[in-house]
Amino acid sequence: GSVQPLEGTPTGTIVATGKTLSRPDLAADPVYSVNQAHLKMGLWSSILVPLISKNRVCKRSAIMGHI
């Protein structure tokens, strides 16, 4: 896989906060630039859950919703 910067991404947000990120309407959420790519793929909502080990986020799990 490729290495991508986390800053300014939904994954970066959950790594920084350690909290679940629910985005029920990607079209109405202008915070993340990745939204446009997801919308083009037909994805309209997402929830990202941090997986925590030894008090730090080690991975994340994502569920994406589409039409």
Coordinates of N, CA, C and O in Angstrom, one line a residue:
G1 N 0.8 -1.2 0.0 CA 0.0 0.0 0.0 C 0.9 1.2 0.0 O 2.1 1.2 0.2
S2 N 0.2 2.3 -0.2 CA 0.9 3.6 -0.2 C 0.8 4.3 1.1 O -0.2 4.1 1.9
V3 N 1.7 5.2 1.4 CA 1.6 6.0 2.6 C 1.0 7.4 2.3 O 1.5 8.0 1.3
Q4 N 0.0 7.8 3.0 CA -0.7 9.0 2.8 C -0.7 9.9 4.1 O -0.8 9.3 5.2
P5 N -0.5 11.2 4.0 CA -0.6 12.0 5.2 C -2.0 11.9 5.8 O -3.0 11.8 5.1
L6 N -2.0 11.9 7.2 CA -3.3 11.8 7.9 C -3.9 13.2 8.1 O -5.1 13.3 8.3
E7 N -3.1 14.2 8.2 CA -3.6 15.5 8.5 C -4.7 16.0 7.6 O -4.6 15.8 6.3
G8 N -5.8 16.4 8.1 CA -6.9 16.9 7.3 C -7.8 15.8 6.8 O -8.7 16.1 5.9
T9 N -7.7 14.6 7.2 CA -8.5 13.5 6.8 C -9.4 13.0 7.9 O -9.1 13.2 9.1
P10 N -10.4 12.2 7.6 CA -11.3 11.7 8.6 C -10.4 10.7 9.5 O -10.6 10.7 10.8
T11 N -9.6 9.9 9.0 CA -8.7 9.0 9.8 C -7.8 9.8 10.7 O -7.7 9.5 11.9
G12 N -7.3 10.9 10.2 CA -6.4 11.8 11.0 C -7.2 12.4 12.2 O -6.7 12.5 13.3
T13 N -8.5 12.7 12.0 CA -9.3 13.2 13.1 C -9.5 12.1 14.2 O -9.4 12.4 15.3
I14 N -9.8 10.9 13.8 CA -10.0 9.9 14.8 C -8.7 9.5 15.5 O -8.7 9.2 16.7
V15 N -7.6 9.6 14.8 CA -6.3 9.3 15.5 C -6.0 10.4 16.5 O -5.6 10.1 17.6
A16 N -6.3 11.7 16.1 CA -6.1 12.8 17.0 C -7.0 12.8 18.2 O -6.6 13.2 19.3
T17 N -8.3 12.4 18.0 CA -9.3 12.5 19.1 C -9.5 11.2 19.8 O -9.9 11.2 21.0
G18 N -9.3 10.1 19.2 CA -9.6 8.8 19.8 C -11.1 8.5 19.8 O -11.5 7.6 20.5
K19 N -11.9 9.3 19.1 CA -13.3 9.2 19.1 C -13.9 8.8 17.8 O -13.3 9.1 16.7
T20 N -15.0 8.1 17.9 CA -15.8 7.7 16.6 C -16.2 9.0 15.9 O -16.6 10.0 16.5
L21 N -16.1 8.9 14.6 CA -16.5 10.0 13.7 C -17.7 9.5 12.8 O -17.5 8.6 12.0
S22 N -18.8 10.1 13.0 CA -20.0 9.7 12.3 C -20.3 10.9 11.3 O -20.4 12.0 11.7
R23 N -20.4 10.5 10.0 CA -20.7 11.5 9.0 C -21.9 11.1 8.2 O -21.8 10.3 7.2
P24 N -23.1 11.5 8.6 CA -24.4 11.0 7.9 C -24.6 11.5 6.5 O -25.3 10.9 5.8
D25 N -24.0 12.6 6.2 CA -24.2 13.2 4.8 C -23.0 13.8 4.3 O -22.6 15.0 4.7
L26 N -22.2 13.1 3.6 CA -20.9 13.6 3.1 C -21.1 14.8 2.2 O -20.2 15.7 2.2
A27 N -22.2 14.9 1.5 CA -22.4 16.1 0.6 C -22.5 17.4 1.4 O -22.2 18.5 1.0
A28 N -23.0 17.3 2.6 CA -23.2 18.4 3.5 C -22.1 18.7 4.5 O -22.1 19.6 5.3
D29 N -21.0 17.9 4.3 CA -19.9 18.0 5.2 C -18.6 18.5 4.5 O -17.9 17.7 3.9
P30 N -18.4 19.8 4.4 CA -17.3 20.4 3.6 C -15.9 20.3 4.2 O -15.0 20.7 3.6
V31 N -15.8 19.7 5.4 CA -14.5 19.7 6.1 C -13.4 18.9 5.4 O -12.3 19.3 5.4
Y32 N -13.8 17.8 4.8 CA -12.7 16.9 4.3 C -12.8 16.8 2.7 O -13.8 16.6 2.1
S33 N -11.6 17.0 2.1 CA -11.6 17.0 0.6 C -11.9 15.7 0.0 O -12.3 15.6 -1.1
V34 N -11.6 14.6 0.8 CA -11.8 13.3 0.3 C -13.3 13.0 0.0 O -13.7 12.1 -0.7
N35 N -14.2 13.8 0.6 CA -15.6 13.6 0.4 C -16.0 13.6 -1.1 O -16.9 12.8 -1.5
Q36 N -15.4 14.4 -1.9 CA -15.8 14.5 -3.4 C -15.5 13.1 -4.0 O -16.2 12.6 -4.8
A37 N -14.3 12.5 -3.7 CA -14.0 11.2 -4.3 C -15.0 10.2 -3.8 O -15.4 9.3 -4.6
H38 N -15.4 10.2 -2.6 CA -16.4 9.2 -2.1 C -17.7 9.4 -2.7 O -18.4 8.5 -3.1
L39 N -18.1 10.7 -2.9 CA -19.4 11.0 -3.5 C -19.4 10.5 -5.0 O -20.4 9.9 -5.4
K40 N -18.3 10.6 -5.7 CA -18.2 10.1 -7.1 C -18.4 8.6 -7.1 O -18.8 8.1 -8.1
M41 N -18.0 7.9 -6.1 CA -18.1 6.5 -6.0 C -19.5 6.0 -5.5 O -19.7 4.8 -5.4
G42 N -20.4 7.0 -5.3 CA -21.7 6.7 -4.8 C -21.8 6.5 -3.3 O -22.9 6.0 -2.8
L43 N -20.8 6.9 -2.6 CA -20.9 6.8 -1.1 C -21.4 8.0 -0.5 O -21.0 9.1 -0.9
W44 N -22.4 7.9 0.4 CA -23.1 9.1 0.9 C -22.9 9.3 2.4 O -23.2 10.4 2.9
S45 N -22.5 8.3 3.1 CA -22.3 8.4 4.6 C -21.2 7.5 5.1 O -20.8 6.6 4.4
S46 N -20.7 7.8 6.3 CA -19.7 6.9 6.8 C -19.6 7.1 8.3 O -20.1 8.0 8.9
I47 N -19.1 6.0 8.9 CA -18.8 6.0 10.3 C -17.4 5.4 10.5 O -17.1 4.3 9.9
L48 N -16.5 6.1 11.2 CA -15.2 5.6 11.4 C -15.0 5.4 12.9 O -15.3 6.3 13.7
V49 N -14.5 4.2 13.3 CA -14.4 3.8 14.7 C -12.9 3.5 15.0 O -12.3 2.7 14.3
P50 N -12.3 4.2 16.0 CA -10.9 3.9 16.3 C -10.8 2.6 17.0 O -11.6 2.3 17.9
L51 N -9.8 1.9 16.7 CA -9.4 0.6 17.4 C -8.2 1.0 18.3 O -7.2 1.3 17.8
I52 N -8.4 0.9 19.6 CA -7.4 1.4 20.5 C -6.7 0.3 21.3 O -7.4 -0.7 21.7
S53 N -5.4 0.3 21.4 CA -4.6 -0.6 22.1 C -3.5 0.2 22.9 O -2.9 1.1 22.3
K54 N -3.4 -0.1 24.1 CA -2.4 0.5 25.0 C -2.5 2.0 24.9 O -1.6 2.8 24.8
N55 N -3.8 2.5 25.0 CA -4.2 3.9 25.1 C -3.8 4.7 23.8 O -3.6 5.9 23.9
R56 N -3.7 4.0 22.7 CA -3.5 4.8 21.4 C -4.2 4.1 20.3 O -4.5 2.9 20.3
V57 N -4.6 4.9 19.3 CA -5.3 4.4 18.1 C -4.3 3.6 17.3 O -3.3 4.2 16.9
C58 N -4.5 2.3 17.1 CA -3.6 1.5 16.3 C -4.2 1.2 14.9 O -3.4 1.0 14.0
K59 N -5.5 1.3 14.7 CA -6.2 1.1 13.5 C -7.5 1.8 13.5 O -7.9 2.3 14.5
R60 N -8.2 1.7 12.4 CA -9.6 2.2 12.4 C -10.4 1.3 11.5 O -10.0 0.6 10.6
S61 N -11.7 1.3 11.9 CA -12.7 0.5 11.1 C -13.6 1.5 10.5 O -14.1 2.4 11.2
A62 N -14.0 1.3 9.3 CA -14.9 2.2 8.6 C -16.1 1.4 7.9 O -15.9 0.4 7.4
I63 N -17.2 2.0 8.0 CA -18.4 1.5 7.3 C -18.9 2.7 6.5 O -19.1 3.8 7.0
M64 N -19.0 2.4 5.2 CA -19.4 3.5 4.2 C -20.8 3.1 3.7 O -21.0 1.9 3.3
G65 N -21.7 4.1 3.6 CA -23.0 3.8 3.0 C -23.2 4.3 1.6 O -22.6 5.4 1.3
H66 N -23.9 3.6 0.8 CA -24.1 4.1 -0.6 C -25.5 3.9 -1.0 O -26.3 3.3 -0.4
I67 N -25.8 4.5 -2.2 CA -27.2 4.4 -2.7 C -27.4 3.2 -3.5 O -26.5 2.8 -4.2

